[in-house]
Short mmCIF file of C-alpha atoms in Angstrom, two decimals:
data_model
loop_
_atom_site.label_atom_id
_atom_site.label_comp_id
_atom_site.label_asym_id
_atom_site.label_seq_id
_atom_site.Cartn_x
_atom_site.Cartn_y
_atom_site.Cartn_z
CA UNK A 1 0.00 0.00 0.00
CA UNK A 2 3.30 2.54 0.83
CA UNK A 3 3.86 2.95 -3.10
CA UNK A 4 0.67 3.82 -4.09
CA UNK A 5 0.28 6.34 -1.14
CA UNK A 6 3.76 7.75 -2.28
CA UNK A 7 2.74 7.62 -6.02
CA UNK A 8 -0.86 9.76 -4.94
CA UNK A 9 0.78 12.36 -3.01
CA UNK A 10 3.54 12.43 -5.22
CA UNK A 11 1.16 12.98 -7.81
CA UNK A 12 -0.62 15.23 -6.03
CA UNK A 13 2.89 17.68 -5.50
CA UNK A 14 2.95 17.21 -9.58
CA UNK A 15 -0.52 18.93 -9.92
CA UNK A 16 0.05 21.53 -7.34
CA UNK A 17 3.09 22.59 -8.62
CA UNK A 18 2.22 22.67 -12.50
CA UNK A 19 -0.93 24.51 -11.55
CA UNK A 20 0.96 27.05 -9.08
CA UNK A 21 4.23 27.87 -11.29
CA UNK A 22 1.63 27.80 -14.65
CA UNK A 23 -0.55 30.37 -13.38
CA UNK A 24 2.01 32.51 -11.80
CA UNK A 25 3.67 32.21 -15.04
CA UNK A 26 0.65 33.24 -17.59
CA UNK A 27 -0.42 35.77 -14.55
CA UNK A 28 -3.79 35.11 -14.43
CA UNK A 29 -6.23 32.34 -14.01
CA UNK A 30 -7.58 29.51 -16.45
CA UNK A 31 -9.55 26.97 -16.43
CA UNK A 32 -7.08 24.42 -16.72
CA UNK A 33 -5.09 25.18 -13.67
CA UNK A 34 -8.61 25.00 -11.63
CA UNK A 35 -8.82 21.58 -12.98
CA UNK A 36 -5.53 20.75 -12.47
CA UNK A 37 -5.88 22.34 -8.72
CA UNK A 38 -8.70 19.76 -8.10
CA UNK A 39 -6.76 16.80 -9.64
CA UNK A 40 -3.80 17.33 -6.94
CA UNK A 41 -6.30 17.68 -4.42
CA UNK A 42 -7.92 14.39 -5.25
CA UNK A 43 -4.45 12.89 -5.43
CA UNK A 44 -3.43 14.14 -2.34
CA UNK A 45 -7.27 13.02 -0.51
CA UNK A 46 -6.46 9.25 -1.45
CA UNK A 47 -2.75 9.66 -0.72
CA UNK A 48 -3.25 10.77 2.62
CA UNK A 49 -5.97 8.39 3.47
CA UNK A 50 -3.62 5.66 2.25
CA UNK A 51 -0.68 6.91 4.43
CA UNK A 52 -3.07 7.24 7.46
CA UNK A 53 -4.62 4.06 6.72
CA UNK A 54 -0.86 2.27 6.84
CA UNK A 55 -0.51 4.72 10.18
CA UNK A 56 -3.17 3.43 11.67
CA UNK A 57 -2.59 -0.51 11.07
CA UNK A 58 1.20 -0.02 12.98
CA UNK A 59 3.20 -0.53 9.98
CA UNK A 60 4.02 3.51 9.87
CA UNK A 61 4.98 5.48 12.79
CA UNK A 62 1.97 7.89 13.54
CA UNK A 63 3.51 11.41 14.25
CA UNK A 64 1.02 13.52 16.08
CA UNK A 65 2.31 16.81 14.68
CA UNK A 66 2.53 15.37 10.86
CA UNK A 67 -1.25 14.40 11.32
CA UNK A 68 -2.61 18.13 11.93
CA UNK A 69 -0.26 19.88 9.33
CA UNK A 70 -1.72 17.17 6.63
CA UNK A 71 -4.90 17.72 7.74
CA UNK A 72 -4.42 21.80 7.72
CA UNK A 73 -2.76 20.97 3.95
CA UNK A 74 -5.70 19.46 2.98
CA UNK A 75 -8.55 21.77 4.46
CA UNK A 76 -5.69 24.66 2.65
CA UNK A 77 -5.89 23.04 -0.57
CA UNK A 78 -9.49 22.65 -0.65
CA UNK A 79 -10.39 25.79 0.07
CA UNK A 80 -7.74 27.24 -2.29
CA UNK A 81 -9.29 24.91 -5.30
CA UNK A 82 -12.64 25.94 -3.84
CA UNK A 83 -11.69 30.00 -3.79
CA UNK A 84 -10.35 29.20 -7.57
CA UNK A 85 -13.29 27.53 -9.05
CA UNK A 86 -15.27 30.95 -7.28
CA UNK A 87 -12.84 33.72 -9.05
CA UNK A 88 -12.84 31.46 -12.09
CA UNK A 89 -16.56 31.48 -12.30
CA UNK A 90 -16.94 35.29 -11.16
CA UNK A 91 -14.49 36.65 -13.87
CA UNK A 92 -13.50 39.64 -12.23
CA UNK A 93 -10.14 41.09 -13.91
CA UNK A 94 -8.60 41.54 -10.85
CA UNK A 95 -9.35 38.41 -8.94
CA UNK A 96 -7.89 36.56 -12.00
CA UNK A 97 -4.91 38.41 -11.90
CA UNK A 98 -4.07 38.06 -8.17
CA UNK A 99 -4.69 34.79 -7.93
CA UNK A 100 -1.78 33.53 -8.61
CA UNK A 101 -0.47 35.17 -4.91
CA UNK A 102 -2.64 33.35 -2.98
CA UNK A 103 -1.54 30.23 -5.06
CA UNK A 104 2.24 30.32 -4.03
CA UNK A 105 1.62 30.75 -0.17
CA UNK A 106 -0.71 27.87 -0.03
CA UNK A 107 1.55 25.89 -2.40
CA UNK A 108 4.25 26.56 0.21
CA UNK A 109 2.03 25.74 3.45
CA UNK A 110 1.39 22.47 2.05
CA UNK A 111 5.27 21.74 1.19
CA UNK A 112 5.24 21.35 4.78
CA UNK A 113 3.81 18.54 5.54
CA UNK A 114 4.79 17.09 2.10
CA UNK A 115 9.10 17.58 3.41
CA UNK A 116 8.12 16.81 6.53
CA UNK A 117 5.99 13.33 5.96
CA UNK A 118 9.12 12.03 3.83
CA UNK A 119 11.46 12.78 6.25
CA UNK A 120 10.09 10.88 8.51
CA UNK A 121 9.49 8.28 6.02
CA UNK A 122 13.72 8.20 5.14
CA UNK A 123 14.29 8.08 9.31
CA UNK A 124 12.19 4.80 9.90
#
């Protein structure tokens, strides 16, 4: 079960980060990095269910601390796909073009528990 948990959230990283860098890159919004938004957030929902799944059976080592910053990543990346879908469908000028701030600092957050979950991981 390990290597498809690291696969999803691995996966999941891939998403975020095309969809971040993209849209900071182009400087505004599209469609596609919404949907590419929700795709790592889907990746990173069955990821982290397998991981806590292999926590919870004794064959990981459950980290207290880990647990809430993945669970803060993933409330943070819903509500940033969430918020994105919203200015998407609004298509106000401005909220398209700032986007792409809001992006990087959750994209950041959720390094986090990312870093921290695989070094943790390497230490076992």
């Amino acid at each position: 079960m390990l290597p498809f948990a690291i696969i999803a959230i691995t996966a999941a990283l891939a998403f975020y980060s095309v969809g971040v860098w993209a849209e900071k890159v182009k400087k505004i919004l599209k469609k596609w990095h919404v949907v590419v938004f929700w795709c790592g957030f889907v990746c990173d929902c069955i990821g982290t269910s397998l991981m806590s799944l292999i926590a919870s059976t004794g064959e990981g080592a459950a980290n207290p601390l880990h647990a809430v910053t993945g669970v803060v990543a993933i409330l943070l990346m819903l509500f940033h796909a969430s918020w994105a879908t919203v200015v998407l469908a609004r298509k106000q000028e401005k909220l398209l073009k700032n986007f792409h701030k809001f992006s990087l600092i959750v994209w950041f957050i959720w390094l986090v528990p990312y870093f921290s979950g695989m070094a943790m991981g390497m230490m076992r």
